[in-house]
């Protein structure tokens, strides 16, 4: 019921965390008089394209104009900004799993976080929020604001794993066919598409990995004690994904290079055989052309055995050429 009412204001989700792994939804109207106990935190998830959401952020959120400008930018890259009062701005990217979307067309989530409040803004639907609400319903969800932020980052990272694995499997198939079939030709369009997707992922994952590393090193006072370990683990996972993406690009280069080398070898072999064939028949063509001239004085034209002698001469020359080519290892 609250979600339907809140959606009219651009508020996708609104929950008060009880500090024990559960959370209760609240209405948009209740935000004005919301009083949090020390163990409680509030999470507000907004649709940043909604005019009323943008208006609330600027007029009622209590955030500075500079912070609102950053949160409402049309386009941005992964970044982290620590603000006075131990407040944190975090911009993250994740794989787009919405129907009809291209996975590497990354979704963006923008987060403002403090000790008892976390605001997140999205443009496209974010699947992480649905799973987050299910965990709260079971009483096993994040307990404080820092854990909500960590959960969103972890969910975005999990979805990258499946996409990187999918790209790697496609390269495996091409390499397997290339090894088992001498005449197999890799799909160049597929190879270029995978390389383009890998480059697009690296563009956003590299700065995001650095952000996780910064969060692991610089603890905020309101972070849970073991948050740094989880941020460090996310940093290591993104490092592994980036290494895998770089390896994918190198493997694509090797596949295309191998196919180009094979094609060059086939072309060279064909040209070699054509050259041998031309060299083999050149002397024979000269003799048959010479004997085919319609003039007097050709040897054997006045004897009944002339044709047979000409054929024996041609066969002899052909046999000598065959022996010579084999001795020279041309055949």
mmCIF file of C-alpha atoms in Angstrom:
data_model
loop_
_atom_site.group_PDB
_atom_site.id
_atom_site.type_symbol
_atom_site.label_atom_id
_atom_site.label_comp_id
_atom_site.label_asym_id
_atom_site.label_seq_id
_atom_site.Cartn_x
_atom_site.Cartn_y
_atom_site.Cartn_z
ATOM 1 C CA UNK A 1 0.000 0.000 0.000
ATOM 2 C CA UNK A 2 2.782 2.424 0.949
ATOM 3 C CA UNK A 3 4.690 1.701 -2.245
ATOM 4 C CA UNK A 4 1.725 2.608 -4.454
ATOM 5 C CA UNK A 5 1.234 5.883 -2.579
ATOM 6 C CA UNK A 6 4.964 6.656 -2.538
ATOM 7 C CA UNK A 7 5.329 5.969 -6.264
ATOM 8 C CA UNK A 8 3.242 9.057 -6.978
ATOM 9 C CA UNK A 9 6.042 11.085 -5.376
ATOM 10 C CA UNK A 10 8.854 9.243 -7.127
ATOM 11 C CA UNK A 11 9.718 7.346 -3.933
ATOM 12 C CA UNK A 12 10.287 3.732 -5.002
ATOM 13 C CA UNK A 13 11.006 2.279 -1.542
ATOM 14 C CA UNK A 14 11.073 3.687 1.985
ATOM 15 C CA UNK A 15 12.031 1.572 5.008
ATOM 16 C CA UNK A 16 13.045 2.123 8.599
ATOM 17 C CA UNK A 17 15.635 -0.437 9.714
ATOM 18 C CA UNK A 18 15.180 -1.780 13.232
ATOM 19 C CA UNK A 19 18.857 -2.632 13.745
ATOM 20 C CA UNK A 20 18.071 -6.356 14.097
ATOM 21 C CA UNK A 21 17.856 -7.406 10.442
ATOM 22 C CA UNK A 22 14.274 -6.332 9.823
ATOM 23 C CA UNK A 23 12.653 -3.186 8.418
ATOM 24 C CA UNK A 24 9.231 -1.563 8.222
ATOM 25 C CA UNK A 25 7.916 0.422 5.227
ATOM 26 C CA UNK A 26 6.885 4.012 5.790
ATOM 27 C CA UNK A 27 4.866 6.491 3.757
ATOM 28 C CA UNK A 28 6.099 9.613 2.040
ATOM 29 C CA UNK A 29 4.054 11.799 4.401
ATOM 30 C CA UNK A 30 5.727 10.264 7.457
ATOM 31 C CA UNK A 31 9.180 11.486 6.410
ATOM 32 C CA UNK A 32 8.565 15.028 7.641
ATOM 33 C CA UNK A 33 8.017 13.940 11.259
ATOM 34 C CA UNK A 34 10.298 10.908 11.284
ATOM 35 C CA UNK A 35 12.223 10.480 14.545
ATOM 36 C CA UNK A 36 14.782 7.680 14.619
ATOM 37 C CA UNK A 37 15.934 5.859 17.718
ATOM 38 C CA UNK A 38 19.722 5.340 18.084
ATOM 39 C CA UNK A 39 19.550 1.772 16.755
ATOM 40 C CA UNK A 40 17.365 2.682 13.774
ATOM 41 C CA UNK A 41 18.246 3.843 10.255
ATOM 42 C CA UNK A 42 16.168 4.953 7.280
ATOM 43 C CA UNK A 43 16.596 3.964 3.641
ATOM 44 C CA UNK A 44 14.923 5.962 0.888
ATOM 45 C CA UNK A 45 15.159 4.773 -2.711
ATOM 46 C CA UNK A 46 14.120 7.401 -5.272
ATOM 47 C CA UNK A 47 13.445 7.533 -8.999
ATOM 48 C CA UNK A 48 15.676 10.447 -9.947
ATOM 49 C CA UNK A 49 13.778 11.080 -13.196
ATOM 50 C CA UNK A 50 10.583 11.945 -11.256
ATOM 51 C CA UNK A 51 10.072 15.724 -10.873
ATOM 52 C CA UNK A 52 8.659 15.403 -7.332
ATOM 53 C CA UNK A 53 11.615 13.265 -6.271
ATOM 54 C CA UNK A 54 14.029 15.906 -7.552
ATOM 55 C CA UNK A 55 12.041 18.599 -5.803
ATOM 56 C CA UNK A 56 12.034 16.743 -2.467
ATOM 57 C CA UNK A 57 15.758 16.170 -2.716
ATOM 58 C CA UNK A 58 16.492 19.858 -3.185
ATOM 59 C CA UNK A 59 13.921 21.309 -0.783
ATOM 60 C CA UNK A 60 13.294 18.773 1.994
ATOM 61 C CA UNK A 61 16.209 16.359 2.160
ATOM 62 C CA UNK A 62 18.476 18.729 4.039
ATOM 63 C CA UNK A 63 21.341 18.098 1.627
ATOM 64 C CA UNK A 64 23.508 20.887 0.305
ATOM 65 C CA UNK A 65 22.974 22.273 -3.179
ATOM 66 C CA UNK A 66 26.334 20.864 -4.250
ATOM 67 C CA UNK A 67 25.359 17.370 -3.083
ATOM 68 C CA UNK A 68 21.998 17.557 -4.844
ATOM 69 C CA UNK A 69 23.660 18.698 -8.066
ATOM 70 C CA UNK A 70 25.965 15.678 -7.978
ATOM 71 C CA UNK A 71 23.158 13.233 -7.220
ATOM 72 C CA UNK A 72 21.021 14.584 -10.080
ATOM 73 C CA UNK A 73 23.708 14.809 -12.773
ATOM 74 C CA UNK A 74 22.598 13.404 -16.101
ATOM 75 C CA UNK A 75 25.705 11.293 -16.604
ATOM 76 C CA UNK A 76 28.519 10.358 -14.291
ATOM 77 C CA UNK A 77 31.167 7.703 -13.733
ATOM 78 C CA UNK A 78 31.826 5.577 -10.641
ATOM 79 C CA UNK A 79 33.225 7.827 -7.928
ATOM 80 C CA UNK A 80 33.355 8.374 -4.173
ATOM 81 C CA UNK A 81 33.304 11.656 -2.287
ATOM 82 C CA UNK A 82 33.674 12.070 1.472
ATOM 83 C CA UNK A 83 31.861 15.149 2.755
ATOM 84 C CA UNK A 84 32.036 17.057 6.054
ATOM 85 C CA UNK A 85 30.208 15.412 8.925
ATOM 86 C CA UNK A 86 31.357 11.900 7.923
ATOM 87 C CA UNK A 87 28.847 11.805 5.091
ATOM 88 C CA UNK A 88 29.544 9.825 1.962
ATOM 89 C CA UNK A 89 28.598 10.101 -1.716
ATOM 90 C CA UNK A 90 28.979 6.934 -3.731
ATOM 91 C CA UNK A 91 28.197 6.446 -7.432
ATOM 92 C CA UNK A 92 28.208 2.817 -8.623
ATOM 93 C CA UNK A 93 27.469 0.975 -11.860
ATOM 94 C CA UNK A 94 26.099 -2.513 -12.427
ATOM 95 C CA UNK A 95 24.976 -4.871 -15.188
ATOM 96 C CA UNK A 96 21.644 -3.977 -16.769
ATOM 97 C CA UNK A 97 19.358 -7.003 -16.368
ATOM 98 C CA UNK A 98 16.126 -5.259 -17.333
ATOM 99 C CA UNK A 99 14.088 -6.917 -20.140
ATOM 100 C CA UNK A 100 15.268 -5.949 -23.613
ATOM 101 C CA UNK A 101 18.380 -4.196 -22.300
ATOM 102 C CA UNK A 102 21.976 -4.830 -23.290
ATOM 103 C CA UNK A 103 23.828 -6.103 -20.166
ATOM 104 C CA UNK A 104 26.882 -3.872 -20.663
ATOM 105 C CA UNK A 105 24.597 -0.831 -20.867
ATOM 106 C CA UNK A 106 25.240 -0.358 -17.179
ATOM 107 C CA UNK A 107 22.639 0.729 -14.627
ATOM 108 C CA UNK A 108 23.651 3.426 -12.184
ATOM 109 C CA UNK A 109 22.855 3.838 -8.496
ATOM 110 C CA UNK A 110 23.778 7.025 -6.639
ATOM 111 C CA UNK A 111 24.029 6.860 -2.885
ATOM 112 C CA UNK A 112 24.182 9.413 -0.102
ATOM 113 C CA UNK A 113 24.953 7.774 3.224
ATOM 114 C CA UNK A 114 25.432 8.874 6.813
ATOM 115 C CA UNK A 115 25.260 7.119 10.167
ATOM 116 C CA UNK A 116 21.450 6.735 10.238
ATOM 117 C CA UNK A 117 20.333 7.676 6.751
ATOM 118 C CA UNK A 118 20.917 6.313 3.276
ATOM 119 C CA UNK A 119 19.411 7.801 0.120
ATOM 120 C CA UNK A 120 19.755 5.963 -3.179
ATOM 121 C CA UNK A 121 18.677 7.189 -6.584
ATOM 122 C CA UNK A 122 18.221 5.197 -9.754
ATOM 123 C CA UNK A 123 17.021 5.845 -13.296
ATOM 124 C CA UNK A 124 16.368 2.260 -14.391
ATOM 125 C CA UNK A 125 14.843 -0.445 -12.150
ATOM 126 C CA UNK A 126 17.381 -2.089 -9.856
ATOM 127 C CA UNK A 127 16.836 -5.784 -9.052
ATOM 128 C CA UNK A 128 18.945 -5.535 -5.905
ATOM 129 C CA UNK A 129 16.221 -3.633 -4.079
ATOM 130 C CA UNK A 130 13.646 -6.433 -4.465
ATOM 131 C CA UNK A 131 15.998 -8.995 -2.948
ATOM 132 C CA UNK A 132 16.889 -6.545 -0.206
ATOM 133 C CA UNK A 133 13.224 -6.158 0.805
ATOM 134 C CA UNK A 134 12.781 -9.942 0.820
ATOM 135 C CA UNK A 135 15.667 -10.278 3.255
ATOM 136 C CA UNK A 136 14.136 -7.708 5.580
ATOM 137 C CA UNK A 137 10.837 -9.590 5.455
ATOM 138 C CA UNK A 138 12.701 -12.684 6.709
ATOM 139 C CA UNK A 139 14.561 -10.658 9.325
ATOM 140 C CA UNK A 140 17.954 -11.385 7.771
ATOM 141 C CA UNK A 141 18.612 -8.099 5.950
ATOM 142 C CA UNK A 142 21.142 -5.327 6.581
ATOM 143 C CA UNK A 143 20.909 -3.872 10.084
ATOM 144 C CA UNK A 144 22.382 -0.381 9.590
ATOM 145 C CA UNK A 145 22.967 2.150 6.819
ATOM 146 C CA UNK A 146 26.531 1.021 6.093
ATOM 147 C CA UNK A 147 25.345 -2.553 5.522
ATOM 148 C CA UNK A 148 22.657 -1.361 3.082
ATOM 149 C CA UNK A 149 25.320 0.421 1.055
ATOM 150 C CA UNK A 150 27.545 -2.658 1.187
ATOM 151 C CA UNK A 151 24.671 -4.915 0.144
ATOM 152 C CA UNK A 152 23.885 -2.802 -2.935
ATOM 153 C CA UNK A 153 27.541 -2.801 -3.978
ATOM 154 C CA UNK A 154 27.824 -6.567 -3.457
ATOM 155 C CA UNK A 155 24.686 -7.261 -5.489
ATOM 156 C CA UNK A 156 25.948 -5.154 -8.395
ATOM 157 C CA UNK A 157 29.261 -7.032 -8.286
ATOM 158 C CA UNK A 158 27.555 -10.449 -8.243
ATOM 159 C CA UNK A 159 25.772 -9.745 -11.523
ATOM 160 C CA UNK A 160 29.059 -8.873 -13.226
ATOM 161 C CA UNK A 161 30.364 -12.378 -12.488
ATOM 162 C CA UNK A 162 27.759 -14.080 -14.690
ATOM 163 C CA UNK A 163 28.372 -11.686 -17.603
ATOM 164 C CA UNK A 164 32.153 -12.159 -17.529
ATOM 165 C CA UNK A 165 31.650 -15.941 -17.369
ATOM 166 C CA UNK A 166 29.317 -15.778 -20.381
ATOM 167 C CA UNK A 167 31.888 -13.879 -22.459
ATOM 168 C CA UNK A 168 34.609 -16.335 -21.451
ATOM 169 C CA UNK A 169 32.459 -19.332 -22.451
ATOM 170 C CA UNK A 170 31.890 -17.883 -25.922
ATOM 171 C CA UNK A 171 35.651 -17.575 -26.408
ATOM 172 C CA UNK A 172 36.080 -21.160 -25.144
ATOM 173 C CA UNK A 173 33.689 -22.405 -27.859
ATOM 174 C CA UNK A 174 35.569 -20.574 -30.605
ATOM 175 C CA UNK A 175 38.942 -21.869 -29.384
ATOM 176 C CA UNK A 176 37.645 -25.432 -29.131
ATOM 177 C CA UNK A 177 36.295 -25.401 -32.696
ATOM 178 C CA UNK A 178 39.525 -23.824 -33.912
ATOM 179 C CA UNK A 179 41.623 -26.587 -32.315
ATOM 180 C CA UNK A 180 39.435 -29.472 -33.509
ATOM 181 C CA UNK A 181 38.573 -28.344 -37.020
ATOM 182 C CA UNK A 182 41.292 -27.283 -39.446
ATOM 183 C CA UNK A 183 38.742 -25.649 -41.738
ATOM 184 C CA UNK A 184 36.839 -23.789 -38.995
ATOM 185 C CA UNK A 185 36.680 -20.022 -39.365
ATOM 186 C CA UNK A 186 35.936 -17.953 -36.227
ATOM 187 C CA UNK A 187 32.945 -15.640 -36.200
ATOM 188 C CA UNK A 188 34.621 -12.261 -36.650
ATOM 189 C CA UNK A 189 31.453 -10.332 -35.816
ATOM 190 C CA UNK A 190 31.097 -12.266 -32.562
ATOM 191 C CA UNK A 191 34.748 -11.704 -31.677
ATOM 192 C CA UNK A 192 34.485 -7.961 -32.257
ATOM 193 C CA UNK A 193 31.253 -7.803 -30.273
ATOM 194 C CA UNK A 194 32.837 -9.583 -27.293
ATOM 195 C CA UNK A 195 35.880 -7.314 -27.450
ATOM 196 C CA UNK A 196 33.637 -4.247 -27.508
ATOM 197 C CA UNK A 197 31.612 -5.535 -24.540
ATOM 198 C CA UNK A 198 34.766 -6.312 -22.564
ATOM 199 C CA UNK A 199 36.115 -2.820 -23.222
ATOM 200 C CA UNK A 200 32.825 -1.251 -22.105
ATOM 201 C CA UNK A 201 32.837 -3.221 -18.857
ATOM 202 C CA UNK A 202 36.445 -2.330 -18.107
ATOM 203 C CA UNK A 203 35.656 1.346 -18.525
ATOM 204 C CA UNK A 204 33.385 1.309 -15.464
ATOM 205 C CA UNK A 205 34.806 -1.551 -13.419
ATOM 206 C CA UNK A 206 38.318 -0.128 -13.137
ATOM 207 C CA UNK A 207 37.290 3.054 -11.235
ATOM 208 C CA UNK A 208 34.728 1.067 -9.236
ATOM 209 C CA UNK A 209 37.459 -1.304 -8.066
ATOM 210 C CA UNK A 210 39.491 1.687 -6.884
ATOM 211 C CA UNK A 211 36.458 2.956 -4.952
ATOM 212 C CA UNK A 212 36.110 -0.339 -3.117
ATOM 213 C CA UNK A 213 39.790 -0.187 -2.271
ATOM 214 C CA UNK A 214 39.369 3.324 -0.827
ATOM 215 C CA UNK A 215 36.394 2.218 1.257
ATOM 216 C CA UNK A 216 38.405 -0.727 2.604
ATOM 217 C CA UNK A 217 41.272 1.571 3.658
ATOM 218 C CA UNK A 218 39.390 4.613 4.952
ATOM 219 C CA UNK A 219 36.813 3.493 7.504
ATOM 220 C CA UNK A 220 33.952 5.821 8.278
ATOM 221 C CA UNK A 221 33.087 6.140 12.006
ATOM 222 C CA UNK A 222 29.626 4.677 11.410
ATOM 223 C CA UNK A 223 30.860 1.602 9.506
ATOM 224 C CA UNK A 224 30.346 -1.785 11.129
ATOM 225 C CA UNK A 225 33.589 -3.337 12.378
ATOM 226 C CA UNK A 226 33.977 -5.922 9.616
ATOM 227 C CA UNK A 227 32.783 -3.686 6.743
ATOM 228 C CA UNK A 228 36.381 -3.065 5.642
ATOM 229 C CA UNK A 229 36.896 -6.796 5.107
ATOM 230 C CA UNK A 230 33.856 -6.975 2.841
ATOM 231 C CA UNK A 231 34.896 -3.898 0.859
ATOM 232 C CA UNK A 232 38.344 -5.416 0.430
ATOM 233 C CA UNK A 233 36.768 -8.651 -0.820
ATOM 234 C CA UNK A 234 34.709 -6.705 -3.378
ATOM 235 C CA UNK A 235 37.904 -4.953 -4.470
ATOM 236 C CA UNK A 236 39.605 -8.330 -5.007
ATOM 237 C CA UNK A 237 36.643 -9.680 -6.951
ATOM 238 C CA UNK A 238 36.585 -6.714 -9.310
ATOM 239 C CA UNK A 239 40.339 -7.065 -9.758
ATOM 240 C CA UNK A 240 39.767 -10.673 -10.814
ATOM 241 C CA UNK A 241 36.997 -9.649 -13.228
ATOM 242 C CA UNK A 242 39.209 -6.988 -14.774
ATOM 243 C CA UNK A 243 42.013 -9.507 -15.227
ATOM 244 C CA UNK A 244 39.547 -11.914 -16.822
ATOM 245 C CA UNK A 245 38.306 -9.192 -19.199
ATOM 246 C CA UNK A 246 41.878 -8.366 -20.187
ATOM 247 C CA UNK A 247 42.534 -12.068 -20.762
ATOM 248 C CA UNK A 248 39.379 -12.275 -22.910
ATOM 249 C CA UNK A 249 40.670 -9.470 -25.123
ATOM 250 C CA UNK A 250 44.046 -11.194 -25.467
ATOM 251 C CA UNK A 251 42.385 -14.532 -26.289
ATOM 252 C CA UNK A 252 40.287 -12.848 -28.974
ATOM 253 C CA UNK A 253 43.489 -11.475 -30.477
ATOM 254 C CA UNK A 254 45.052 -14.949 -30.433
ATOM 255 C CA UNK A 255 41.973 -16.537 -32.056
ATOM 256 C CA UNK A 256 41.912 -13.958 -34.841
ATOM 257 C CA UNK A 257 45.684 -14.186 -35.252
ATOM 258 C CA UNK A 258 45.519 -17.980 -35.473
ATOM 259 C CA UNK A 259 42.749 -17.812 -38.076
ATOM 260 C CA UNK A 260 44.712 -15.220 -40.058
ATOM 261 C CA UNK A 261 47.831 -17.398 -39.914
ATOM 262 C CA UNK A 262 45.906 -20.439 -41.119
ATOM 263 C CA UNK A 263 44.389 -18.471 -43.960
ATOM 264 C CA UNK A 264 47.840 -17.194 -44.914
ATOM 265 C CA UNK A 265 49.212 -20.738 -44.862
ATOM 266 C CA UNK A 266 46.363 -21.982 -47.050
ATOM 267 C CA UNK A 267 46.926 -19.133 -49.496
ATOM 268 C CA UNK A 268 50.682 -19.800 -49.595
ATOM 269 C CA UNK A 269 50.110 -23.526 -50.127
ATOM 270 C CA UNK A 270 47.690 -22.826 -52.962
ATOM 271 C CA UNK A 271 50.052 -20.383 -54.644
ATOM 272 C CA UNK A 272 52.908 -22.861 -54.194
ATOM 273 C CA UNK A 273 50.964 -25.654 -55.911
ATOM 274 C CA UNK A 274 49.972 -23.308 -58.717
ATOM 275 C CA UNK A 275 53.602 -22.330 -59.181
ATOM 276 C CA UNK A 276 54.728 -25.984 -59.270
ATOM 277 C CA UNK A 277 51.984 -26.857 -61.746
ATOM 278 C CA UNK A 278 52.914 -23.945 -63.995
ATOM 279 C CA UNK A 279 56.601 -24.848 -63.842
ATOM 280 C CA UNK A 280 55.832 -28.498 -64.582
ATOM 281 C CA UNK A 281 53.791 -27.849 -67.722
ATOM 282 C CA UNK A 282 55.831 -24.952 -69.097
ATOM 283 C CA UNK A 283 58.474 -27.108 -70.893
ATOM 284 C CA UNK A 284 55.778 -29.482 -72.156
ATOM 285 C CA UNK A 285 53.727 -26.587 -73.459
ATOM 286 C CA UNK A 286 56.805 -25.258 -75.247
ATOM 287 C CA UNK A 287 57.471 -28.606 -76.968
ATOM 288 C CA UNK A 288 53.831 -29.216 -77.948
ATOM 289 C CA UNK A 289 53.586 -25.666 -79.227
ATOM 290 C CA UNK A 290 56.793 -26.109 -81.240
ATOM 291 C CA UNK A 291 55.668 -29.420 -82.721
ATOM 292 C CA UNK A 292 52.248 -28.050 -83.467
ATOM 293 C CA UNK A 293 53.534 -25.458 -85.929
ATOM 294 C CA UNK A 294 52.233 -26.108 -89.436
ATOM 295 C CA UNK A 295 55.608 -25.786 -91.210
ATOM 296 C CA UNK A 296 57.996 -28.146 -92.942
ATOM 297 C CA UNK A 297 61.167 -29.406 -91.334
ATOM 298 C CA UNK A 298 59.652 -30.601 -88.088
ATOM 299 C CA UNK A 299 61.583 -33.752 -86.988
ATOM 300 C CA UNK A 300 59.583 -36.935 -87.668
ATOM 301 C CA UNK A 301 56.985 -35.461 -90.024
ATOM 302 C CA UNK A 302 58.128 -37.821 -92.797
ATOM 303 C CA UNK A 303 58.105 -41.031 -90.760
ATOM 304 C CA UNK A 304 55.089 -43.051 -89.520
ATOM 305 C CA UNK A 305 56.664 -43.242 -86.049
ATOM 306 C CA UNK A 306 57.000 -39.493 -85.572
ATOM 307 C CA UNK A 307 53.927 -39.123 -83.336
ATOM 308 C CA UNK A 308 55.004 -41.988 -81.091
ATOM 309 C CA UNK A 309 58.514 -40.536 -80.781
ATOM 310 C CA UNK A 310 57.066 -37.119 -79.865
ATOM 311 C CA UNK A 311 54.867 -38.676 -77.184
ATOM 312 C CA UNK A 312 57.831 -40.622 -75.758
ATOM 313 C CA UNK A 313 59.898 -37.437 -75.730
ATOM 314 C CA UNK A 314 57.199 -35.551 -73.823
ATOM 315 C CA UNK A 315 56.801 -38.416 -71.312
ATOM 316 C CA UNK A 316 60.542 -38.520 -70.838
ATOM 317 C CA UNK A 317 60.738 -34.822 -70.133
ATOM 318 C CA UNK A 318 57.772 -35.100 -67.733
ATOM 319 C CA UNK A 319 59.451 -37.976 -65.883
ATOM 320 C CA UNK A 320 62.707 -36.040 -65.642
ATOM 321 C CA UNK A 321 60.864 -33.005 -64.246
ATOM 322 C CA UNK A 322 59.061 -35.150 -61.694
ATOM 323 C CA UNK A 323 62.373 -36.664 -60.550
ATOM 324 C CA UNK A 324 64.017 -33.247 -60.417
ATOM 325 C CA UNK A 325 61.166 -31.631 -58.429
ATOM 326 C CA UNK A 326 61.215 -34.461 -55.893
ATOM 327 C CA UNK A 327 64.984 -34.240 -55.538
ATOM 328 C CA UNK A 328 64.688 -30.505 -54.947
ATOM 329 C CA UNK A 329 61.855 -31.232 -52.465
ATOM 330 C CA UNK A 330 59.422 -29.043 -54.310
ATOM 331 C CA UNK A 331 56.863 -31.879 -54.213
#
